[in-house]
Short mmCIF file of C-alpha atoms and ligand atoms in Angstrom, two decimals:
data_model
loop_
_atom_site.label_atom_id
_atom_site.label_comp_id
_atom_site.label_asym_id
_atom_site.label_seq_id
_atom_site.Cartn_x
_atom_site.Cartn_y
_atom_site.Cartn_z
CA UNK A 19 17.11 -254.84 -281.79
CA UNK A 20 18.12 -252.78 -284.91
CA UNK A 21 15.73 -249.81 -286.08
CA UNK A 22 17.82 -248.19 -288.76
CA UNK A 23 15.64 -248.10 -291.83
CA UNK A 24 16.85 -248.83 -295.63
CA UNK A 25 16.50 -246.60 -297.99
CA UNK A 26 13.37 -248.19 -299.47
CA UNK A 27 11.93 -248.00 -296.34
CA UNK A 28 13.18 -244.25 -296.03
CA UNK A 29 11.47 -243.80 -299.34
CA UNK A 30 8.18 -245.09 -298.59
CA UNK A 31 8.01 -242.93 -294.95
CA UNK A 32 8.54 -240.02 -297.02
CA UNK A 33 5.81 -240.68 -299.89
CA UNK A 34 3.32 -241.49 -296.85
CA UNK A 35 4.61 -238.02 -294.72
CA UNK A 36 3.87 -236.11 -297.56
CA UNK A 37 0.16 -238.16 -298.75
CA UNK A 38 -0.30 -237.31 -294.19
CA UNK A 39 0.67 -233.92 -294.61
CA UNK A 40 -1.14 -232.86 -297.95
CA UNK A 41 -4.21 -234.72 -298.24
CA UNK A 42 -5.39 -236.98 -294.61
CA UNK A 43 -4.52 -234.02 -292.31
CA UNK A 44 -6.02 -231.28 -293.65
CA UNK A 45 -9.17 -233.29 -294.21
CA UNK A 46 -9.15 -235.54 -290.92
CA UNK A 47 -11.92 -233.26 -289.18
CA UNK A 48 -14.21 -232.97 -292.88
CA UNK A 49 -14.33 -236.47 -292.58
CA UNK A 50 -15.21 -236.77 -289.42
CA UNK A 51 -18.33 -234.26 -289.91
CA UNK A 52 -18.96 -235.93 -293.10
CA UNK A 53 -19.84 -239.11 -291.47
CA UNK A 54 -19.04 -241.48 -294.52
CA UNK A 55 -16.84 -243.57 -295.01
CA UNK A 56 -13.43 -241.90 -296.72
CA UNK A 57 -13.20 -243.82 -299.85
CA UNK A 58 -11.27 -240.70 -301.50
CA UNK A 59 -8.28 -241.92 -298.71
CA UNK A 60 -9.14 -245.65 -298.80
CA UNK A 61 -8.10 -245.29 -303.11
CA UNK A 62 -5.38 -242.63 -302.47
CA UNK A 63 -3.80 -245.58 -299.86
CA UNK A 64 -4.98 -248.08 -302.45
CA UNK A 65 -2.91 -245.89 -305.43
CA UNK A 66 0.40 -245.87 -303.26
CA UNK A 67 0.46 -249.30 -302.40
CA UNK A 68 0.05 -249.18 -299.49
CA UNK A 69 -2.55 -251.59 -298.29
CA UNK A 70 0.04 -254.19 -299.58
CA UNK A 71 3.46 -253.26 -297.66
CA UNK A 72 4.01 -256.32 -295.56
CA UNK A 73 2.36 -259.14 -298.75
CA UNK A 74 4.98 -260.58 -301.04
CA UNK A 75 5.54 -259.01 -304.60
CA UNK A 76 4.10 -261.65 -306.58
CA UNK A 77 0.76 -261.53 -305.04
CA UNK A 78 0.67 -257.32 -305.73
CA UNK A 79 2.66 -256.28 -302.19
CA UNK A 80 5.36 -254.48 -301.85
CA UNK A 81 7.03 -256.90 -299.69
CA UNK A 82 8.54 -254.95 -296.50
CA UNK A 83 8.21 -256.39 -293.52
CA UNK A 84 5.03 -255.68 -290.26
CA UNK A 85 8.27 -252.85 -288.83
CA UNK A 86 7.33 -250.60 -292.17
CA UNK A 87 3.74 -251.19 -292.09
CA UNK A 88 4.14 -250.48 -288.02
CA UNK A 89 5.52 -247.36 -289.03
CA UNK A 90 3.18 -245.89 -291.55
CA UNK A 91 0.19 -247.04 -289.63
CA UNK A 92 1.80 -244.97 -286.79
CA UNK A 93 1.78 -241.84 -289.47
CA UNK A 94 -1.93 -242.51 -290.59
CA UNK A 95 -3.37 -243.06 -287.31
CA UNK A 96 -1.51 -238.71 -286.34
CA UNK A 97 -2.84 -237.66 -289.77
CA UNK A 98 -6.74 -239.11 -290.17
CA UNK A 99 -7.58 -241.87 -287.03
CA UNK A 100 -10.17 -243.03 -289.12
CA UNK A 101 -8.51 -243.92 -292.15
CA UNK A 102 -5.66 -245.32 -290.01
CA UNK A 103 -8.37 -248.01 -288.49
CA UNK A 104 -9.40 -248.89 -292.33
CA UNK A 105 -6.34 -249.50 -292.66
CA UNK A 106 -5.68 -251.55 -289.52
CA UNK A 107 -8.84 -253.44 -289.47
CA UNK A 108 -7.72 -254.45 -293.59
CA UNK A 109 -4.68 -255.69 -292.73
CA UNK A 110 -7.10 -258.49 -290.17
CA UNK A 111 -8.27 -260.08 -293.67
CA UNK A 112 -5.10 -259.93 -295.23
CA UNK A 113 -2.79 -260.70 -292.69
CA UNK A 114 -4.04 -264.65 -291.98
CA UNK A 115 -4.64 -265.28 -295.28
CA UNK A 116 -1.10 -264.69 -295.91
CA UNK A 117 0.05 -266.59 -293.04
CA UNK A 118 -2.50 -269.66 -293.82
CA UNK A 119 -4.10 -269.23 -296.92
CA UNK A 120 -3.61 -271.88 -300.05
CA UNK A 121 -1.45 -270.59 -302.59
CA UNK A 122 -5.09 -270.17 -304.81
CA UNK A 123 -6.69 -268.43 -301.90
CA UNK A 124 -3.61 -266.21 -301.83
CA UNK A 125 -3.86 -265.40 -305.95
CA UNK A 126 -7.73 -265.34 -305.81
CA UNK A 127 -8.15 -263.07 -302.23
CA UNK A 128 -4.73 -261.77 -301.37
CA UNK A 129 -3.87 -259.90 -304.27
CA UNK A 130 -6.91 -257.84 -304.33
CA UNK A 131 -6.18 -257.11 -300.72
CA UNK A 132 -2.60 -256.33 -301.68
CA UNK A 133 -3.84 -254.05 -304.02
CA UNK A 134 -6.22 -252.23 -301.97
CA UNK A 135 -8.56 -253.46 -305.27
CA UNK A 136 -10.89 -254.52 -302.47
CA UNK A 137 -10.84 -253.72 -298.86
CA UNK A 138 -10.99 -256.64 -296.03
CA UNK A 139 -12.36 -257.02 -292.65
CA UNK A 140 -12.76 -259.84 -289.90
CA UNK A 141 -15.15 -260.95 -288.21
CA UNK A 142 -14.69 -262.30 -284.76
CA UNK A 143 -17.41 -260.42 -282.37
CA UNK A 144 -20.52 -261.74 -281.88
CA UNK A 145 -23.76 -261.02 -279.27
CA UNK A 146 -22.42 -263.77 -277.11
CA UNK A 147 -18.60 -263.64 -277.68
CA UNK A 148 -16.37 -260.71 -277.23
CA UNK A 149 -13.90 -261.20 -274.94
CA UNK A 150 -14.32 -264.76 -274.92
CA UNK A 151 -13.48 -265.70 -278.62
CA UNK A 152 -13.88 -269.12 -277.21
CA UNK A 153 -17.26 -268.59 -277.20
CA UNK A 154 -18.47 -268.09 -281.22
CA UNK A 155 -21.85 -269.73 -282.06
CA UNK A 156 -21.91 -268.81 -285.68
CA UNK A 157 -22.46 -272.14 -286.72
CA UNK A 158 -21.02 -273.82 -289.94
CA UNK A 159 -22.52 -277.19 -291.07
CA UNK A 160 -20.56 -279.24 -294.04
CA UNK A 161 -23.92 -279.67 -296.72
CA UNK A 162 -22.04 -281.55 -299.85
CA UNK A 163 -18.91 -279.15 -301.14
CA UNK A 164 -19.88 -276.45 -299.21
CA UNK A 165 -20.62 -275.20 -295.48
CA UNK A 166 -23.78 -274.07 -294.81
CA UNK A 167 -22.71 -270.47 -291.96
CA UNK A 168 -25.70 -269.25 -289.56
CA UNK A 169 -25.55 -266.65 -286.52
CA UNK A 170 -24.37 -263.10 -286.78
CA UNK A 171 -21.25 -261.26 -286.15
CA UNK A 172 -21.56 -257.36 -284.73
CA UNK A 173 -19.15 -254.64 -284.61
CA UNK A 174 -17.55 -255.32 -287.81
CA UNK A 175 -15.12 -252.89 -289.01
CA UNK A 176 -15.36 -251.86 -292.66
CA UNK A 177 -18.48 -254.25 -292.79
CA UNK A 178 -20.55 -253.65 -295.98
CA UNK A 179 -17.70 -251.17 -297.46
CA UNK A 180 -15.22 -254.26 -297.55
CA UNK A 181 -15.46 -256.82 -300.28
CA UNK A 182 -13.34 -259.94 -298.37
CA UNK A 183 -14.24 -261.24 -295.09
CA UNK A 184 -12.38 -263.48 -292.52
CA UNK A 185 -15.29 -265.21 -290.39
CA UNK A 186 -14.76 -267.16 -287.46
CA UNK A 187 -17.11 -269.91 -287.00
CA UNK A 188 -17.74 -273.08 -285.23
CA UNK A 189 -18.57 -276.33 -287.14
CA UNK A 190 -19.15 -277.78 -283.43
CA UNK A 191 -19.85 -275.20 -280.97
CA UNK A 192 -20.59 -277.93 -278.15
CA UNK A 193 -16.82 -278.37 -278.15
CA UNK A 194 -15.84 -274.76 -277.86
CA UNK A 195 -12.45 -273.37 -278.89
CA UNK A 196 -11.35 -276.79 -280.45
CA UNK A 197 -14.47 -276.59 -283.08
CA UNK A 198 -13.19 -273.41 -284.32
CA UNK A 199 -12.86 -272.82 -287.83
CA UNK A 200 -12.14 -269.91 -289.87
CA UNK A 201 -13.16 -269.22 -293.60
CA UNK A 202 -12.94 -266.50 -296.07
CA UNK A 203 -15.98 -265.11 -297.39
CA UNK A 204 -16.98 -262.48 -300.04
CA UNK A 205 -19.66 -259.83 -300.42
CA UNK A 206 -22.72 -261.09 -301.90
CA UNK A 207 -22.12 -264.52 -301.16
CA UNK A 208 -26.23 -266.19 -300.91
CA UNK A 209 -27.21 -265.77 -297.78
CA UNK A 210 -24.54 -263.80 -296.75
CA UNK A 211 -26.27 -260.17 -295.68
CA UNK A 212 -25.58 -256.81 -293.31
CA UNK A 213 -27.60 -254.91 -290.57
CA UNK A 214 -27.04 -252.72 -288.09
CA UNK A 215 -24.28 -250.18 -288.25
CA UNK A 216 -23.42 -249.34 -285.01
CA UNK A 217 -23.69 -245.42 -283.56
CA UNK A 218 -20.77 -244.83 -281.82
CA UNK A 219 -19.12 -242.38 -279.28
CA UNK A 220 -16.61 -241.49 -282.37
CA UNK A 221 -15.97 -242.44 -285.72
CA UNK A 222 -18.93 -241.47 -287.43
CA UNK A 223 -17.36 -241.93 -291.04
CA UNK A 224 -16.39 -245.78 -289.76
CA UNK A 225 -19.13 -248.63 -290.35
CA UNK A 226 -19.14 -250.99 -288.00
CA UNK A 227 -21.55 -253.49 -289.09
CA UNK A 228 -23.37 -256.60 -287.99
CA UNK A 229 -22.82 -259.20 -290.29
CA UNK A 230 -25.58 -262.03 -291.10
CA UNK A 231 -25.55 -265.51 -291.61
CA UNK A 232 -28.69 -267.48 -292.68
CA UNK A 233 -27.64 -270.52 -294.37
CA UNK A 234 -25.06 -268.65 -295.88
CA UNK A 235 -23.14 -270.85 -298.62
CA UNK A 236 -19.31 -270.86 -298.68
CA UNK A 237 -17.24 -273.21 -300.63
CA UNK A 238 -15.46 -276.21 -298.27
CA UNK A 239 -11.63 -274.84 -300.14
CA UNK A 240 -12.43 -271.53 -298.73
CA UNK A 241 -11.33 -272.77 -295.26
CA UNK A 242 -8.40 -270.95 -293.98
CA UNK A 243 -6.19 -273.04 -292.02
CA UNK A 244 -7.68 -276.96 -291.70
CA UNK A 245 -11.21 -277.52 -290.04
CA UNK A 246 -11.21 -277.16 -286.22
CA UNK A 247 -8.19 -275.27 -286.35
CA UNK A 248 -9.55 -271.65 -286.47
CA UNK A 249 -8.74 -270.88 -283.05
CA UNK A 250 -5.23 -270.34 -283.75
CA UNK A 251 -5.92 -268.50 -286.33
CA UNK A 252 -8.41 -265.77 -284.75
CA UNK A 253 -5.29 -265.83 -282.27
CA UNK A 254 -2.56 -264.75 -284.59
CA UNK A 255 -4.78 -262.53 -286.35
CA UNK A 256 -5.14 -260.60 -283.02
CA UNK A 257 -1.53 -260.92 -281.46
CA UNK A 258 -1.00 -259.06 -285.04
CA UNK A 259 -3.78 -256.46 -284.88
CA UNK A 260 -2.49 -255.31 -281.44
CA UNK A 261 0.67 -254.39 -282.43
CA UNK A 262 -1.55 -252.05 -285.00
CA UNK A 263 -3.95 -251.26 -282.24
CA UNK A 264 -0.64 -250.07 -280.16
CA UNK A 265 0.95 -247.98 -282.86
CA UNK A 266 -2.64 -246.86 -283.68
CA UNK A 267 -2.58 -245.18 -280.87
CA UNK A 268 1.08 -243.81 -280.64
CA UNK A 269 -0.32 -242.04 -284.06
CA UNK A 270 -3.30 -240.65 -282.39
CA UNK A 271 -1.09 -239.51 -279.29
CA UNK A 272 1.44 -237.97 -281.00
CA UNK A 273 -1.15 -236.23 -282.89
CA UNK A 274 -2.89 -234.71 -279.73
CA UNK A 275 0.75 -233.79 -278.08
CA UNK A 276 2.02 -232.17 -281.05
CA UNK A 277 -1.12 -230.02 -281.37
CA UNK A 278 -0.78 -228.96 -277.40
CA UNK A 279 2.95 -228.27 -277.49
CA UNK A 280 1.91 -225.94 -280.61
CA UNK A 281 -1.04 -224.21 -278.84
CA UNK A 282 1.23 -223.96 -275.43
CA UNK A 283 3.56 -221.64 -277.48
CA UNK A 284 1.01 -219.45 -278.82
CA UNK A 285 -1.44 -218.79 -275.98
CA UNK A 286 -0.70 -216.46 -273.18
CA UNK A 287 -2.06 -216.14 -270.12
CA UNK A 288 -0.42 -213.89 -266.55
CA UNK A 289 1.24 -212.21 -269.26
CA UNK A 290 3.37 -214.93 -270.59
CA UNK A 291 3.05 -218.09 -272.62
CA UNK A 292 1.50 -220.90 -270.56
CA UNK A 293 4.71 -222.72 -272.10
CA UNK A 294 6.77 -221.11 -269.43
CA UNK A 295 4.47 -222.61 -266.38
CA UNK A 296 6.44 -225.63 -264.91
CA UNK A 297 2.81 -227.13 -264.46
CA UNK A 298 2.14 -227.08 -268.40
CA UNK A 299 5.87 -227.84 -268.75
CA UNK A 300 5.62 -230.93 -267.07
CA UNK A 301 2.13 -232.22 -268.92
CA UNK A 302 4.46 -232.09 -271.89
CA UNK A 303 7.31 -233.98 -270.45
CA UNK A 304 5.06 -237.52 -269.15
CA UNK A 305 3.30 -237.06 -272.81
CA UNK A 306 6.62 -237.26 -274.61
CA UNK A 307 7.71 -240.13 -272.56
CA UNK A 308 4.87 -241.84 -272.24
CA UNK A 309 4.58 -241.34 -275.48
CA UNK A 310 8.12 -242.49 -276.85
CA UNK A 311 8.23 -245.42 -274.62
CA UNK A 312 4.59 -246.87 -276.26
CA UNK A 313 6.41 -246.17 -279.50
CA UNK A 314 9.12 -248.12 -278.58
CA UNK A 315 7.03 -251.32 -277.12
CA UNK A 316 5.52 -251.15 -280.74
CA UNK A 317 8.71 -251.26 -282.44
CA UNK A 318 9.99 -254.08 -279.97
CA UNK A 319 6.99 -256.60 -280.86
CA UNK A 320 7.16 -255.39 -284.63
CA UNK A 321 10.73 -256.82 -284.76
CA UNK A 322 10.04 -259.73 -282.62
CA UNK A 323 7.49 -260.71 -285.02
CA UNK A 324 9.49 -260.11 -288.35
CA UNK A 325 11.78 -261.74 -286.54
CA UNK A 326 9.24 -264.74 -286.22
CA UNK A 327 9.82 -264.99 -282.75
CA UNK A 328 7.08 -264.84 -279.91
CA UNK A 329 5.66 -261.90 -279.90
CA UNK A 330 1.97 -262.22 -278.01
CA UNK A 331 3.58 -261.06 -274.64
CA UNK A 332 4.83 -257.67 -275.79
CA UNK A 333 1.90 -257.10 -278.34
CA UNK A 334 -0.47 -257.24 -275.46
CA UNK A 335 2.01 -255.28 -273.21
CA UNK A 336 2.38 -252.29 -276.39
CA UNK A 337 -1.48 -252.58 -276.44
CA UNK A 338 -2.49 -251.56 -273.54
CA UNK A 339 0.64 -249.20 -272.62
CA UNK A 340 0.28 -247.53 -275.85
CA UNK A 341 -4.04 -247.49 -275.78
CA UNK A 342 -4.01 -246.36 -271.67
CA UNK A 343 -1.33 -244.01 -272.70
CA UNK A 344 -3.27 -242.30 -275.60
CA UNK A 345 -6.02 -241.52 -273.46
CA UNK A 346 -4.20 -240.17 -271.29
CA UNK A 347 -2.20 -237.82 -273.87
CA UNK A 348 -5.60 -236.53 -275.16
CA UNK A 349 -7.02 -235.52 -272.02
CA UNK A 350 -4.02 -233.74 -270.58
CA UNK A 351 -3.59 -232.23 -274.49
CA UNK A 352 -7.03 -231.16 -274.17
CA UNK A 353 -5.85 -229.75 -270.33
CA UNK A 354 -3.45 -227.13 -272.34
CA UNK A 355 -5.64 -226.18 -274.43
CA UNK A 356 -8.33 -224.80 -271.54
CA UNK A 357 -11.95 -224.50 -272.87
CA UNK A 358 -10.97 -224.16 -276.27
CA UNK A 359 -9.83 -227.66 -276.42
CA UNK A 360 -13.82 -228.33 -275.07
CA UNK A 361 -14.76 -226.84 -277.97
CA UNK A 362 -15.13 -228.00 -282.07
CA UNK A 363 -12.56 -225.08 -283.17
CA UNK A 364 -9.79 -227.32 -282.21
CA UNK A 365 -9.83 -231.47 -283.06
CA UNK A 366 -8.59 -232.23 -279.44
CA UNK A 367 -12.18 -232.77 -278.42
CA UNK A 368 -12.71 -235.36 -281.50
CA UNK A 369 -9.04 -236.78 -280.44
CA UNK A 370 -10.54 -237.48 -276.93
CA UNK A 371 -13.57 -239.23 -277.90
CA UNK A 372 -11.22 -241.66 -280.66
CA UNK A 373 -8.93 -242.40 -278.06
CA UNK A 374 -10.93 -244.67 -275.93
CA UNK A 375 -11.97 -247.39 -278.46
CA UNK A 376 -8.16 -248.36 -278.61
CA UNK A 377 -8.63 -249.60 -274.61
CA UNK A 378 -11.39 -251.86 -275.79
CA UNK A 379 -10.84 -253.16 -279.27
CA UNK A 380 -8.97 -256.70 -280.30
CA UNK A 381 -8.92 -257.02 -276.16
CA UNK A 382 -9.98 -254.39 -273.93
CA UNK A 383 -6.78 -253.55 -271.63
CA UNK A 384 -8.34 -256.37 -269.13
CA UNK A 385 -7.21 -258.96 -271.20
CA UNK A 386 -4.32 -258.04 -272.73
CA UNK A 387 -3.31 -258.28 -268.80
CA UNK A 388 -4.41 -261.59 -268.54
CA UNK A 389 -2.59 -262.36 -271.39
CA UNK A 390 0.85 -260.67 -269.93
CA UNK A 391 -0.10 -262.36 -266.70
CA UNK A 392 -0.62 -265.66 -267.89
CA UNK A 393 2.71 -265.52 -269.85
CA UNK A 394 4.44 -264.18 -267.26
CA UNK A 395 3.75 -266.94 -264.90
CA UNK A 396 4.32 -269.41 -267.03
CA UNK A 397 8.08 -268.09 -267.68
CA UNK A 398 8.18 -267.90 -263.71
CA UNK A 399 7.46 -271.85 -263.52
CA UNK A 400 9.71 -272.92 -266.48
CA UNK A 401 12.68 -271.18 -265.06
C1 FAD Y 510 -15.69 -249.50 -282.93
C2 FAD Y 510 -15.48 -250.97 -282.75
C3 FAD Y 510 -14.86 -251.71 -283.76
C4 FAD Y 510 -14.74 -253.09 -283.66
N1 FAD Y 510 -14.25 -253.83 -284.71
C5 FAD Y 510 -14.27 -255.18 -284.65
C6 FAD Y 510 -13.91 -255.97 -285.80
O1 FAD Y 510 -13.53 -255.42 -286.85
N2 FAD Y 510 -14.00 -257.32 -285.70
C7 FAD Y 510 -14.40 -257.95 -284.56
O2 FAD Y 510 -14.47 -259.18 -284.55
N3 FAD Y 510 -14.74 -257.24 -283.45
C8 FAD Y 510 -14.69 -255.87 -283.47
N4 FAD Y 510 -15.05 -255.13 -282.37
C9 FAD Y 510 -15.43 -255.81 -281.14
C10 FAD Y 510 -14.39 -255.66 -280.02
O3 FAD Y 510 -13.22 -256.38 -280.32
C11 FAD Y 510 -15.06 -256.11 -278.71
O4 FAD Y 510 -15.99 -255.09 -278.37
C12 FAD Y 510 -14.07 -256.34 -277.59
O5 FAD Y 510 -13.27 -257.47 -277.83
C13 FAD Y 510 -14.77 -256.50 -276.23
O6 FAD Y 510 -15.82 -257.41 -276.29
P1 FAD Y 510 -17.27 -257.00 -275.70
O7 FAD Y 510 -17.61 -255.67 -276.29
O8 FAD Y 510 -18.20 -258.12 -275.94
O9 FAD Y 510 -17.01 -256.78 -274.18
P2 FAD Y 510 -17.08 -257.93 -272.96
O10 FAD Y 510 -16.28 -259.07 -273.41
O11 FAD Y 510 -18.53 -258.12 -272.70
O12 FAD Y 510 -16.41 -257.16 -271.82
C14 FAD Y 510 -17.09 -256.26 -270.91
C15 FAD Y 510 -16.13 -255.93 -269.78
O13 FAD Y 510 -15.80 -257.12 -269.04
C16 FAD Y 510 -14.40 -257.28 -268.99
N5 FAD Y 510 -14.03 -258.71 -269.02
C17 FAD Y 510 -14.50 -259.66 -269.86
N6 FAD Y 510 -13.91 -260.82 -269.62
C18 FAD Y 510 -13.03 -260.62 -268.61
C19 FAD Y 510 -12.12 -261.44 -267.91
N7 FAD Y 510 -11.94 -262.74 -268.20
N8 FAD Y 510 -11.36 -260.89 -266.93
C20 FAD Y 510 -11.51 -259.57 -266.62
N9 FAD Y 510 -12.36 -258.73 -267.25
C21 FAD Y 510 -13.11 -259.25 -268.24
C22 FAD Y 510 -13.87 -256.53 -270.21
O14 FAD Y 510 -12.50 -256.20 -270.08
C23 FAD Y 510 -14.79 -255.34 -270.26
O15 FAD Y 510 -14.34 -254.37 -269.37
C24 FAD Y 510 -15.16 -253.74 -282.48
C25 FAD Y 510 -15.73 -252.98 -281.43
C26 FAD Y 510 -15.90 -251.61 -281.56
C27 FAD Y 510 -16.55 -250.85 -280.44
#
């Protein structure tokens, strides 16, 4: 495995530390109080390019590979979590309809994803199937040229706000997995409508919507992938999103560490720094490990993907290292910082309260061990 970074990479980490630095940061908690969604970040992204890193030039991208867009999720996530999970939850629309679109669905739907023109989002979740993606009742009927989708998807990340949608749906549910078929649909499509947005424990300025089907009308060429064939699909589109979900969480970590190993420094207590208690010392020393080595599982299934190698084993292993680690960064951050980290003077409260969701989202931790299990087992018997 090789880390070293080109210059162009170099170049865009630098651009992005400074955008962190001077504009997410120092706004991360406003939006958070604010409780809208951060389209002043989502067009400052959209302005440096970066919704596009990992698409090919000559559909508006950049064309790096997943290992740069790894990395600068990593530095959105420290900066603003929210606007780091726009950005991850984008890059589920984008993502398969670079690996399966049409070369028309790629000019028509990927460039304006590229471009951050519009903003994606997928939609897997539904009442009846979260976990068990196997499970999707959304139903999609063929009615001439077109499919005909009813049910309703929940959860949805960027739902409403975002323009393209990735919808997995079943054009024979009886039949499970194997009638699985996924299709791109846009805002304002007939029939094609939002509810609820979900209250949640954090991430007020995040929608999270349900999305509604009722005889919604997409075009048959807006398939992605062949008929029946969705299931892969949803798959990839999640091994992808967990190496995001991992490094989403390395971000929000580091963020939480940094601010405690700052605050250790400065507070004193017995009449010296609570930096100089071994106790403190040592909270310090498992985050920075635990820390670097979720950092480094990232990295690993980054490359392996690039790479086009497997990758689902250590995505799901990254995931939940990376997501169990976070949580248990902010708490012990929030340790060092005594009552003060209880309180809304300092974000380590907030951090707390973000860090959870990555334990459940694109897999909760239980399944990304059934995934690691299953694979691991299998390598057992082929050896
Ligand atoms: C803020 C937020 C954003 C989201 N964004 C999106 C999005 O953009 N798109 C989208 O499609 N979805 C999205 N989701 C949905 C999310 O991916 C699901 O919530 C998640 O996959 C878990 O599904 P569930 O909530 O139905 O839980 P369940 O599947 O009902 O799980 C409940 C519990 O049972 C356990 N469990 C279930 N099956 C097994 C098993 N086989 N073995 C052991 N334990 C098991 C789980 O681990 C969990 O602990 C989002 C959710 C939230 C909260």
């Amino acid at each position: 495995m090789d880390f070293a970074f080109t210059e162009d990479q170099q170049a865009i980490f630098e651009a992005v530390k400074e955008f962190c630095d001077e504009e997410l940061k120092p706004k991360a908690q406003e939006v958070d109080e604010a409780g809208e969604y951060p389209w002043d970040n989502v067009r400052k992204m959209a302005e440096l390019g970066l919704f596009g890193i990992p698409a090919p030039e000559e559909f508006g991208g950049l064309g790096f590979d997943f290992m740069t867009w790894t990395v600068v999720a990593e530095m959105l996530s420290s900066a603003c979590t929210t606007s780091g999970a726009v950005f991850g939850a984008h890059m589920l629309a984008e993502y398969p309809i670079m690996a399966f679109g049409t070369d028309e669905q790629k000019q028509k739907y990927l460039s304006p994803l590229a471009t951050g023109e519009k903003i994606g989002a997928f939609g897997l979740t539904e009442p009846g199937a979260g976990s068990d993606a196997g499970a999707v009742r959304t139903r999609a009927t063929r009615e001439g040229d077109d499919y005909l989708l009813n049910g309703t998807k929940l959860f949805i990340t960027n739902g409403g706000d975002a323009e393209i949608y990735v919808i997995i749906a079943n054009v024979q549910p009886e039949r499970g997995a194997r009638g699985i078929t996924a299709f791109i649909l846009e805002k304002g499509m007939p029939g094609f409508e939002f509810g609820r947005d979900e209250r949640k424990m954090a991430y007020p300025a995040l929608s999270n919507r349900e999305l509604i089907f009722n005889d919604a009308r997409v075009p048959a060429e807006n398939i992605l992938g062949r008929e029946r064939r969705g299931f892969r699909v949803a798959l990839d589109t999640l091994g992808m999103g967990r190496i995001g979900m991992a490094i989403g969480a390395v971000g929000l970590a580091q963020a939480a560490y940094e601010a405690a190993v700052e605050y250790a420094q400065v507070r004193e207590q017995f009449g010296q720094k609570i930096a100089d208690f071994q106790a403190v010392q040592f909270m310090l020393a498992d985050m920075a490990t635990k820390i670097e080595a979720a950092r480094l599982l990232s990295y690993q299934a980054a490359w392996l993907k690039d790479q086009g190698r497997e990758f689902e084993k250590q995505a799901a292993m990254a995931k939940v290292f990376a997501s169990e680690a976070c949580t248990w960064v902010c708490s012990k951050a929030l340790q060092v910082h005594g009552g003060y980290g209880y309180t809304k003077e300092y974000p380590l409260e907030r951090y707390y309260r973000e860090a959870k969701l990555f334990e459940i989202v694109e897999g909760t931790s239980e399944i990304q061990r059934l995934v690691i299990a299953n694979r691991v087992l299998k390598e057992a018997q082929q050896k």
